[in-house]
Amino acid sequence: MAHHDDTAAHGGGGWAVLVLLCLAQFMLIVDITVVQVALPSIGAGLGLGRESLTWVVTAYTLCFGGLMVLGGRLADAFGARGTLLAGLGLFTAASLVCGLAGSGTALVAGRAFQGVGAALLSPAALAMITSTFHGERRARALGVWAAIGGTGAALGVLVGGLLTAGPGWAWVFFVNVPIGLIVLAAVPAVVPAKGPAARPAARPDAGPDAGPDAGPAGGPAGGPRAGSAAARAGAGGRREPVDVPGALIVTLATALLIYGLVTAGDAGWAAAGTVLPLAGAALLYVAFVLVERSVRSPLMRASTLARRPVISGTFVMLVATGLMLGLFFLSTLYLQHVLGFSALETGLVFVPAAVAITVGAQVGGHLIGRVGGRPVAVAAFVVTAAGAALMARTSPETSVHTTLLPGFVLASLGIGPAFVTATTTTMANIPPGENGVASGVISTFHELGGSIGVAVVSTVAAASLVPGGGPGGFVAGFAWCAVVAGMAAVVALGLVPGGKPAAAFVGHGHGHG
């Protein structure tokens, strides 16, 4: 096996494959945070209100998260290389549409198509890594893949500030086009059409199942072991049917949920525009459960979803990502609207927070192996609550460096270990045959949590997100984040499984800050 791996890595251009795939994934990760800093400029340039700006963020994460497991299934059914090229082509074209957008509708549509492209690209890229590398080299390759998250988040906010302050917000999207075209041209030359990287169907662990856990959700927690049992079950290369209805239903349900939450900020909780979408979302979630119980190859198995480690992992991931993107959303608008910061100054304020998430993830990974996941999860949310509470004390009269920035860094330091806990404790407590499905579920909730978090804080802070709005809504939004983090600490105390995870699962960072 080791000798074969050497051949793959050197003679077969394995490391060139890794560089290309990591470059593609890097674009997807950067795209989550790069837009945050540009939001006020986008709003001013296109005349967008609070609701539209919320959708500029959530349309991408919604489609990315809602369709990611489906993307993995498609990579398994039709081949990873073809799926990756389709996703990369769609993401690149959608980036061009976003940059050229002359209206909010065109921009949000472009962001949605970016999300669809990302959902195809990310699991397919990971499938190619897990089937190109083996043994120790696979672990190293997956480590590089996981590290992209923290650096992508930090660079995203900085690049967003530089581009918005320089050539303008459209370049936040235009910058993806040359990178996408270079990778599109290089993949057919570097990745063989036939060979281990192009046939994930023969190794189900390398496709949809191993997929998302090492990408956006946080390190290769289930990577090398993710589908050993699944691989045995499907060694004959049988193609599982693709659960397209399930993917579409869960994505539409979450879109209605977000629409209802955003509408509540202006129309109130009793308005028809709020109640009807929320009721529709509830009905569609019920329909999703029924569909998953009836199809032969469900997107998410009910038996896996019902396991306590998966419930705790999805809860921790959902809340942590919601808090992270919610705080990013509020902070960028507060700094630029209330304090008059430039996009570049805002980007520089964000860098320590993005770095803190990565540092927190590393510290959390080491602590979980020593004390177990439960105390780390509780402490992570307590630290996040303290940071958000400090951010809530900010005002135009106080210095950013005494309230907002230290609070932002402290909250981010707490969010990092929460990501690692969500992944490692879940994967360590799930039978090997279900690792891939569980990791895909965790990844999905990573993206959907961000979408929901932004929608909720946008509604809480609605009064301040209109022209002439004071700082009161922002303070309420930060305080709300502190309360949610405190409540999450209490829930985690009873929900997260006790005990230490196996050594194989410890020490992996999260995927995008």
Coordinates of C-alpha atoms in Angstrom, one line a residue:
M1 CA 0.0 0.0 0.0
A2 CA 2.8 2.4 0.9
H3 CA 4.6 1.7 -2.4
H4 CA 1.4 2.3 -4.3
D5 CA 1.0 5.6 -2.5
D6 CA 4.5 6.7 -3.3
T7 CA 3.6 6.2 -7.0
A8 CA 0.4 8.1 -6.7
A9 CA 2.0 11.0 -4.9
H10 CA 5.1 11.3 -7.1
G11 CA 4.8 9.5 -10.4
G12 CA 1.1 10.2 -10.7
G13 CA 1.3 13.8 -9.7
G14 CA -0.6 13.3 -6.5
W15 CA 0.7 16.4 -4.8
A16 CA -0.1 18.5 -7.9
V17 CA -3.7 17.2 -7.6
L18 CA -3.7 18.2 -3.9
V19 CA -2.5 21.8 -4.7
L20 CA -5.2 22.2 -7.4
L21 CA -8.0 20.8 -5.2
C22 CA -6.9 22.9 -2.2
L23 CA -6.9 26.0 -4.4
A24 CA -10.4 25.3 -5.5
Q25 CA -11.6 24.6 -2.0
F26 CA -9.8 27.8 -0.8
M27 CA -12.0 29.9 -3.2
L28 CA -15.2 28.4 -1.6
I29 CA -14.0 29.0 2.0
V30 CA -12.8 32.6 1.2
D31 CA -16.2 33.3 -0.4
I32 CA -18.0 32.9 2.9
T33 CA -16.1 35.6 4.8
V34 CA -14.8 37.8 1.9
V35 CA -18.4 39.1 1.2
Q36 CA -19.0 40.1 4.9
V37 CA -16.6 43.1 4.8
A38 CA -18.0 44.3 1.4
L39 CA -21.6 44.2 2.6
P40 CA -22.1 48.0 3.3
S41 CA -20.4 48.9 0.0
I42 CA -22.7 46.3 -1.9
G43 CA -25.7 47.8 -0.1
A44 CA -24.8 51.3 -1.1
G45 CA -23.8 50.4 -4.6
L46 CA -27.0 48.5 -5.4
G47 CA -29.4 50.3 -3.1
L48 CA -30.1 47.2 -1.0
G49 CA -31.9 47.1 2.3
R50 CA -31.5 44.8 5.3
E51 CA -33.4 41.9 3.8
S52 CA -31.5 41.9 0.6
L53 CA -28.1 42.1 2.3
T54 CA -29.1 39.2 4.5
W55 CA -29.8 37.1 1.5
V56 CA -26.5 38.1 -0.1
V57 CA -24.9 36.1 2.7
T58 CA -27.4 33.4 3.3
A59 CA -28.2 32.4 -0.4
Y60 CA -24.6 31.1 -0.7
T61 CA -24.4 29.1 2.6
L62 CA -28.0 27.8 2.2
C63 CA -27.4 26.2 -1.2
F64 CA -23.9 25.1 -0.2
G65 CA -25.1 23.4 2.9
G66 CA -28.5 22.1 1.7
L67 CA -27.1 20.5 -1.4
M68 CA -23.7 19.3 -0.2
V69 CA -24.6 15.7 0.6
L70 CA -26.4 15.5 -2.7
G71 CA -23.2 16.7 -4.4
G72 CA -21.3 13.9 -2.7
R73 CA -23.9 11.4 -3.9
L74 CA -23.5 12.7 -7.5
A75 CA -19.7 12.5 -7.3
D76 CA -20.2 8.8 -6.2
A77 CA -22.7 8.1 -9.0
F78 CA -21.1 10.0 -11.9
G79 CA -17.4 10.2 -11.0
A80 CA -15.6 12.8 -8.9
R81 CA -13.6 14.5 -11.7
G82 CA -16.7 15.2 -13.8
T83 CA -18.7 16.5 -10.8
L84 CA -15.8 18.6 -9.7
L85 CA -15.4 20.2 -13.1
A86 CA -19.1 20.9 -13.3
G87 CA -19.1 22.5 -9.8
L88 CA -16.0 24.6 -10.6
G89 CA -17.4 25.7 -13.9
L90 CA -20.7 26.7 -12.3
F91 CA -19.0 28.5 -9.3
T92 CA -16.7 30.5 -11.7
A93 CA -19.6 31.5 -14.0
A94 CA -21.7 32.5 -11.0
S95 CA -18.9 34.6 -9.6
L96 CA -18.8 36.5 -12.9
V97 CA -22.6 37.0 -12.7
C98 CA -22.2 38.3 -9.1
G99 CA -19.5 40.8 -10.1
L100 CA -21.5 42.1 -13.0
A101 CA -24.8 42.2 -11.0
G102 CA -26.7 45.5 -11.4
S103 CA -29.5 44.6 -9.0
G104 CA -30.0 42.8 -5.7
T105 CA -32.0 40.1 -7.4
A106 CA -29.2 39.3 -9.9
L107 CA -26.6 39.3 -7.1
V108 CA -28.6 36.9 -4.8
A109 CA -29.3 34.6 -7.8
G110 CA -25.6 34.6 -8.5
R111 CA -24.8 33.8 -4.9
A112 CA -27.2 30.9 -4.9
F113 CA -25.6 29.4 -8.0
Q114 CA -22.2 29.9 -6.4
G115 CA -23.5 27.8 -3.5
V116 CA -24.8 25.1 -5.9
G117 CA -21.3 25.0 -7.6
A118 CA -19.6 24.8 -4.2
A119 CA -21.9 21.9 -3.1
L120 CA -20.8 19.9 -6.2
L121 CA -17.1 20.9 -6.0
S122 CA -16.3 20.4 -2.3
P123 CA -17.3 16.8 -1.7
A124 CA -16.0 15.8 -5.2
A125 CA -12.6 17.4 -4.4
L126 CA -12.4 15.5 -1.1
A127 CA -13.4 12.2 -2.9
M128 CA -10.4 12.7 -5.2
I129 CA -8.0 13.4 -2.3
T130 CA -9.1 10.3 -0.3
S131 CA -8.8 8.1 -3.4
T132 CA -5.5 9.5 -4.6
F133 CA -3.7 9.3 -1.2
H134 CA -3.4 6.3 1.2
G135 CA -2.0 5.7 4.6
E136 CA 0.1 8.4 6.2
R137 CA 0.1 10.5 3.0
R138 CA -3.7 10.6 3.1
A139 CA -3.6 11.8 6.7
R140 CA -1.1 14.5 5.7
A141 CA -3.2 15.5 2.7
L142 CA -6.4 15.7 4.8
G143 CA -4.5 17.8 7.3
V144 CA -3.5 20.3 4.6
W145 CA -7.2 20.3 3.5
A146 CA -8.5 21.0 7.0
A147 CA -6.0 23.8 7.5
I148 CA -7.4 25.7 4.5
G149 CA -10.4 26.7 6.7
G150 CA -8.6 28.9 9.2
T151 CA -6.3 30.6 6.7
G152 CA -9.2 31.0 4.2
A153 CA -11.3 32.8 6.8
A154 CA -8.5 35.1 7.9
L155 CA -7.5 35.9 4.4
G156 CA -11.1 36.3 3.3
V157 CA -11.8 39.2 5.5
L158 CA -8.5 40.9 4.7
V159 CA -8.8 40.3 0.9
G160 CA -12.4 41.5 1.1
G161 CA -11.2 44.8 2.8
L162 CA -8.4 45.3 0.3
L163 CA -10.5 44.7 -2.8
T164 CA -13.5 46.7 -1.6
A165 CA -11.3 49.6 -0.6
G166 CA -9.3 49.4 -3.9
P167 CA -11.0 48.4 -7.2
G168 CA -14.5 48.0 -5.6
W169 CA -16.8 45.4 -4.2
A170 CA -17.4 43.7 -7.5
W171 CA -13.8 42.4 -7.4
V172 CA -14.6 40.4 -4.4
F173 CA -16.4 38.1 -7.0
F174 CA -14.3 38.8 -10.1
V175 CA -11.1 37.5 -8.3
N176 CA -12.6 34.0 -8.4
V177 CA -12.8 34.0 -12.2
P178 CA -9.1 33.8 -13.2
I179 CA -8.5 31.3 -10.4
G180 CA -11.4 29.2 -11.4
L181 CA -10.3 29.2 -15.1
I182 CA -6.8 28.2 -14.2
V183 CA -8.0 25.2 -12.1
L184 CA -10.5 24.3 -14.8
A185 CA -7.7 24.2 -17.4
A186 CA -5.3 22.3 -15.1
V187 CA -7.5 19.6 -13.7
P188 CA -7.9 17.6 -16.9
A189 CA -4.1 17.8 -17.4
V190 CA -3.2 16.7 -13.9
V191 CA -6.0 14.4 -12.8
P192 CA -6.1 11.2 -14.9
A193 CA -9.5 10.4 -16.5
K194 CA -9.1 6.9 -15.4
G195 CA -7.5 5.9 -12.1
P196 CA -8.2 5.9 -8.4
A197 CA -9.1 9.6 -8.3
A198 CA -11.7 9.3 -11.0
R199 CA -13.6 6.3 -9.7
P200 CA -15.1 7.1 -6.3
A201 CA -18.0 4.7 -6.9
A202 CA -15.6 1.8 -6.2
R203 CA -14.8 3.3 -2.8
P204 CA -18.0 4.8 -1.3
D205 CA -15.9 6.1 1.6
A206 CA -14.1 8.4 -0.8
G207 CA -17.3 10.0 -2.2
P208 CA -20.3 11.4 -0.5
D209 CA -19.7 9.8 2.9
A210 CA -16.1 10.7 3.6
G211 CA -16.8 13.9 1.8
P212 CA -17.9 16.8 3.7
D213 CA -16.4 15.9 7.1
A214 CA -12.9 16.9 6.1
G215 CA -14.1 19.9 4.2
P216 CA -16.3 22.6 5.5
A217 CA -17.3 21.0 8.8
G218 CA -13.9 20.7 10.3
G219 CA -11.0 18.6 9.7
P220 CA -10.7 15.0 8.6
A221 CA -12.4 13.7 11.6
G222 CA -13.8 10.7 9.9
G223 CA -11.6 10.9 6.8
P224 CA -9.4 7.9 6.5
R225 CA -11.8 5.6 8.4
A226 CA -15.0 7.3 7.3
G227 CA -16.4 4.6 5.2
S228 CA -14.6 1.3 5.7
A229 CA -17.8 -0.6 6.3
A230 CA -19.5 1.3 3.6
A231 CA -16.7 0.4 1.2
R232 CA -17.2 -3.3 2.0
A233 CA -20.9 -3.1 1.5
G234 CA -20.5 -1.5 -1.9
A235 CA -17.3 -3.1 -3.1
G236 CA -19.1 -4.3 -6.3
G237 CA -19.3 -0.7 -7.4
R238 CA -23.1 -0.6 -7.3
R239 CA -24.5 2.9 -7.9
E240 CA -26.8 4.0 -5.2
P241 CA -29.8 6.0 -6.4
V242 CA -29.5 9.8 -5.8
D243 CA -32.0 11.3 -3.4
V244 CA -32.7 14.5 -5.3
P245 CA -36.2 15.1 -3.7
G246 CA -34.8 14.9 -0.2
A247 CA -32.0 17.4 -1.0
L248 CA -34.5 19.9 -2.7
I249 CA -37.1 19.6 0.1
V250 CA -34.6 20.2 3.0
T251 CA -33.1 23.2 1.1
L252 CA -36.5 24.7 0.3
A253 CA -37.6 24.2 3.9
T254 CA -34.6 26.0 5.2
A255 CA -35.0 28.8 2.7
L256 CA -38.6 29.3 3.9
L257 CA -37.4 29.3 7.5
I258 CA -34.8 32.0 6.7
Y259 CA -37.4 34.0 4.7
G260 CA -39.8 34.0 7.6
L261 CA -37.1 34.9 10.1
V262 CA -35.9 37.8 8.0
T263 CA -39.5 39.1 7.3
A264 CA -40.2 39.1 11.1
G265 CA -37.7 41.9 11.6
D266 CA -39.9 44.4 9.6
A267 CA -43.4 42.9 9.6
G268 CA -43.5 41.4 13.1
W269 CA -43.9 37.8 14.3
A270 CA -47.7 37.8 13.8
A271 CA -47.7 39.0 10.1
A272 CA -48.8 36.6 7.4
G273 CA -45.4 37.1 5.7
T274 CA -43.7 35.7 8.8
V275 CA -46.2 33.0 9.8
L276 CA -46.9 31.4 6.4
P277 CA -43.2 30.8 5.5
L278 CA -42.4 29.4 9.0
A279 CA -45.5 27.1 8.8
G280 CA -44.4 26.0 5.3
A281 CA -40.9 25.3 6.5
A282 CA -42.3 23.1 9.4
L283 CA -44.5 21.2 6.9
L284 CA -41.6 20.7 4.5
Y285 CA -39.3 19.4 7.3
V286 CA -42.0 16.8 8.2
A287 CA -42.2 15.9 4.5
F288 CA -38.4 15.6 4.4
V289 CA -38.5 13.1 7.3
L290 CA -41.2 11.1 5.5
V291 CA -39.3 11.0 2.3
E292 CA -36.1 9.9 4.0
R293 CA -37.9 7.0 5.6
S294 CA -39.4 5.9 2.3
V295 CA -36.5 6.1 -0.2
R296 CA -34.0 3.2 -0.7
S297 CA -30.9 5.4 -0.4
P298 CA -31.8 8.4 1.8
L299 CA -29.8 11.6 2.0
M300 CA -29.8 11.4 5.8
R301 CA -30.8 8.2 7.6
A302 CA -33.3 8.7 10.3
S303 CA -31.6 6.0 12.5
T304 CA -28.3 8.0 12.3
L305 CA -30.0 11.4 12.9
A306 CA -31.7 10.0 16.0
R307 CA -28.4 9.0 17.7
R308 CA -27.5 11.2 20.6
P309 CA -23.9 11.9 19.3
V310 CA -25.3 13.2 16.0
I311 CA -28.0 15.3 17.7
S312 CA -25.4 16.8 20.0
G313 CA -23.0 17.4 17.1
T314 CA -25.6 19.0 14.9
F315 CA -26.7 21.2 17.8
V316 CA -23.2 22.4 18.6
M317 CA -22.3 23.0 15.0
L318 CA -25.6 24.8 14.2
V319 CA -25.2 27.2 17.2
A320 CA -21.5 27.7 16.8
T321 CA -21.7 28.6 13.1
G322 CA -24.9 30.7 13.6
L323 CA -23.0 32.7 16.3
M324 CA -19.9 33.1 14.2
L325 CA -21.5 34.4 11.0
G326 CA -24.1 36.3 13.0
L327 CA -21.3 38.2 14.9
F328 CA -19.4 38.8 11.6
F329 CA -22.5 40.2 10.0
L330 CA -23.4 42.6 12.8
S331 CA -19.8 43.7 13.3
T332 CA -19.1 44.7 9.7
L333 CA -22.3 46.7 9.5
Y334 CA -21.7 48.3 12.9
L335 CA -18.0 49.3 12.2
Q336 CA -18.9 50.8 8.8
H337 CA -22.4 52.2 9.3
V338 CA -22.0 53.5 12.9
L339 CA -18.3 54.1 13.4
G340 CA -17.5 55.0 9.8
F341 CA -14.7 52.5 9.3
S342 CA -13.5 51.9 5.8
A343 CA -13.7 48.4 4.3
L344 CA -10.0 47.9 4.7
E345 CA -10.0 49.0 8.4
T346 CA -12.9 46.6 9.0
G347 CA -11.0 43.8 7.3
L348 CA -8.0 44.5 9.6
V349 CA -10.3 44.4 12.7
F350 CA -11.6 41.0 11.6
V351 CA -8.2 39.3 11.1
P352 CA -7.5 38.7 14.8
A353 CA -11.0 37.2 15.2
A354 CA -10.5 34.9 12.3
V355 CA -7.1 33.8 13.6
A356 CA -8.6 33.3 17.1
I357 CA -11.1 30.8 15.6
T358 CA -8.2 28.7 14.2
V359 CA -6.2 29.0 17.5
G360 CA -9.3 28.0 19.5
A361 CA -9.8 25.0 17.2
Q362 CA -6.2 23.8 17.8
V363 CA -6.5 24.3 21.6
G364 CA -9.9 22.5 21.6
G365 CA -8.5 19.6 19.6
H366 CA -5.7 19.0 22.2
L367 CA -8.1 19.5 25.2
I368 CA -10.7 17.1 24.0
G369 CA -8.1 14.2 24.1
R370 CA -7.4 15.1 27.7
V371 CA -10.7 16.0 29.3
G372 CA -13.3 14.8 26.8
G373 CA -15.8 16.7 24.6
R374 CA -18.4 17.7 27.1
P375 CA -16.3 20.1 29.2
V376 CA -14.7 21.6 26.1
A377 CA -18.1 22.3 24.5
V378 CA -19.5 23.9 27.7
A379 CA -16.3 26.0 28.2
A380 CA -16.4 27.0 24.5
F381 CA -19.9 28.4 24.7
V382 CA -19.2 30.1 28.0
V383 CA -16.2 31.9 26.5
T384 CA -18.3 32.8 23.4
A385 CA -21.0 34.2 25.7
A386 CA -18.5 36.3 27.6
G387 CA -17.1 37.7 24.3
A388 CA -20.5 38.5 22.9
A389 CA -21.5 40.2 26.2
L390 CA -18.4 42.4 26.0
M391 CA -19.3 43.3 22.4
A392 CA -22.8 44.3 23.7
R393 CA -21.2 47.0 25.9
T394 CA -19.9 48.8 22.8
S395 CA -21.1 52.2 21.9
P396 CA -20.0 55.0 19.5
E397 CA -18.4 56.8 22.5
T398 CA -16.2 53.8 23.5
S399 CA -13.1 52.7 21.7
V400 CA -13.4 49.7 19.4
H401 CA -10.2 48.4 21.1
T402 CA -11.7 48.2 24.6
T403 CA -15.0 46.6 23.8
L404 CA -15.8 45.3 20.3
L405 CA -12.4 44.0 19.3
P406 CA -11.5 42.1 22.6
G407 CA -15.0 40.8 22.8
F408 CA -14.9 39.7 19.1
V409 CA -11.5 37.9 19.6
L410 CA -12.8 36.2 22.9
A411 CA -16.0 35.0 21.2
S412 CA -14.1 33.7 18.2
L413 CA -11.6 31.9 20.6
G414 CA -14.7 30.1 22.0
I415 CA -16.3 29.3 18.7
G416 CA -13.1 27.4 17.5
P417 CA -13.3 24.6 20.1
A418 CA -17.1 24.2 19.6
F419 CA -16.5 23.3 15.9
V420 CA -13.9 20.7 16.8
T421 CA -16.2 19.3 19.6
A422 CA -19.1 19.0 17.2
T423 CA -17.0 16.9 14.7
T424 CA -14.8 14.8 17.0
T425 CA -17.3 13.8 19.6
T426 CA -19.9 12.8 17.0
M427 CA -17.4 10.8 14.8
A428 CA -15.9 9.1 17.9
N429 CA -19.3 7.8 19.1
I430 CA -20.7 6.6 15.8
P431 CA -20.4 3.0 14.4
P432 CA -17.9 2.9 11.5
G433 CA -20.5 2.1 8.9
E434 CA -22.3 5.4 9.7
N435 CA -19.3 7.7 9.9
G436 CA -19.8 9.1 6.4
V437 CA -23.5 9.8 6.8
A438 CA -22.9 11.4 10.2
S439 CA -20.1 13.6 8.9
G440 CA -22.2 14.7 6.0
V441 CA -25.0 15.7 8.3
I442 CA -22.6 17.7 10.5
S443 CA -21.2 19.5 7.4
T444 CA -24.7 20.3 6.2
F445 CA -25.6 21.9 9.6
H446 CA -22.4 23.9 9.5
E447 CA -23.6 25.8 6.5
L448 CA -27.3 25.9 7.4
G449 CA -26.4 27.2 10.9
G450 CA -24.6 30.1 9.4
S451 CA -27.6 30.9 7.2
I452 CA -30.1 30.8 10.1
G453 CA -27.7 32.8 12.4
V454 CA -27.4 35.7 10.0
A455 CA -31.2 35.7 9.4
V456 CA -31.9 35.8 13.2
V457 CA -29.4 38.6 14.1
S458 CA -30.6 40.6 11.1
T459 CA -34.1 40.5 12.5
V460 CA -33.0 41.3 16.1
A461 CA -30.9 44.3 14.9
A462 CA -33.5 45.4 12.3
A463 CA -34.0 48.8 13.8
S464 CA -30.3 49.7 13.3
L465 CA -30.0 48.2 9.8
V466 CA -32.0 51.0 8.2
P467 CA -30.6 54.4 7.1
G468 CA -30.3 56.6 10.1
G469 CA -30.7 53.7 12.6
G470 CA -28.8 54.1 15.8
P471 CA -26.5 51.6 17.6
G472 CA -29.3 50.1 19.7
G473 CA -30.2 47.2 17.4
F474 CA -26.5 46.2 17.2
V475 CA -26.2 46.1 20.9
A476 CA -29.4 44.0 21.1
G477 CA -28.0 41.7 18.4
F478 CA -24.7 41.2 20.4
A479 CA -26.6 40.7 23.6
W480 CA -28.9 38.1 21.9
C481 CA -25.8 36.2 20.8
A482 CA -24.5 36.2 24.3
V483 CA -27.7 34.8 25.7
V484 CA -27.9 32.1 23.0
A485 CA -24.3 31.1 23.7
G486 CA -25.0 30.9 27.5
M487 CA -28.1 28.7 26.8
A488 CA -26.1 26.5 24.5
A489 CA -23.5 25.9 27.3
V490 CA -26.4 24.6 29.5
V491 CA -27.8 22.4 26.8
A492 CA -24.3 21.1 25.9
L493 CA -23.8 20.1 29.6
G494 CA -26.6 17.6 29.3
L495 CA -26.4 16.7 25.6
V496 CA -22.8 16.2 24.6
P497 CA -21.6 12.6 25.3
G498 CA -19.1 12.3 28.2
G499 CA -15.8 10.5 28.0
K500 CA -12.7 11.0 25.8
P501 CA -12.9 10.3 22.0
A502 CA -10.5 7.8 20.5
A503 CA -7.0 9.2 19.7
A504 CA -7.7 8.9 16.0
F505 CA -10.3 11.6 16.2
V506 CA -8.5 14.2 18.2
G507 CA -6.7 17.3 17.1
H508 CA -8.5 18.3 13.8
G509 CA -9.3 21.9 13.3
H510 CA -12.4 23.2 11.8
G511 CA -12.9 24.1 8.2
H512 CA -14.0 27.7 7.7
G513 CA -13.9 30.4 10.2

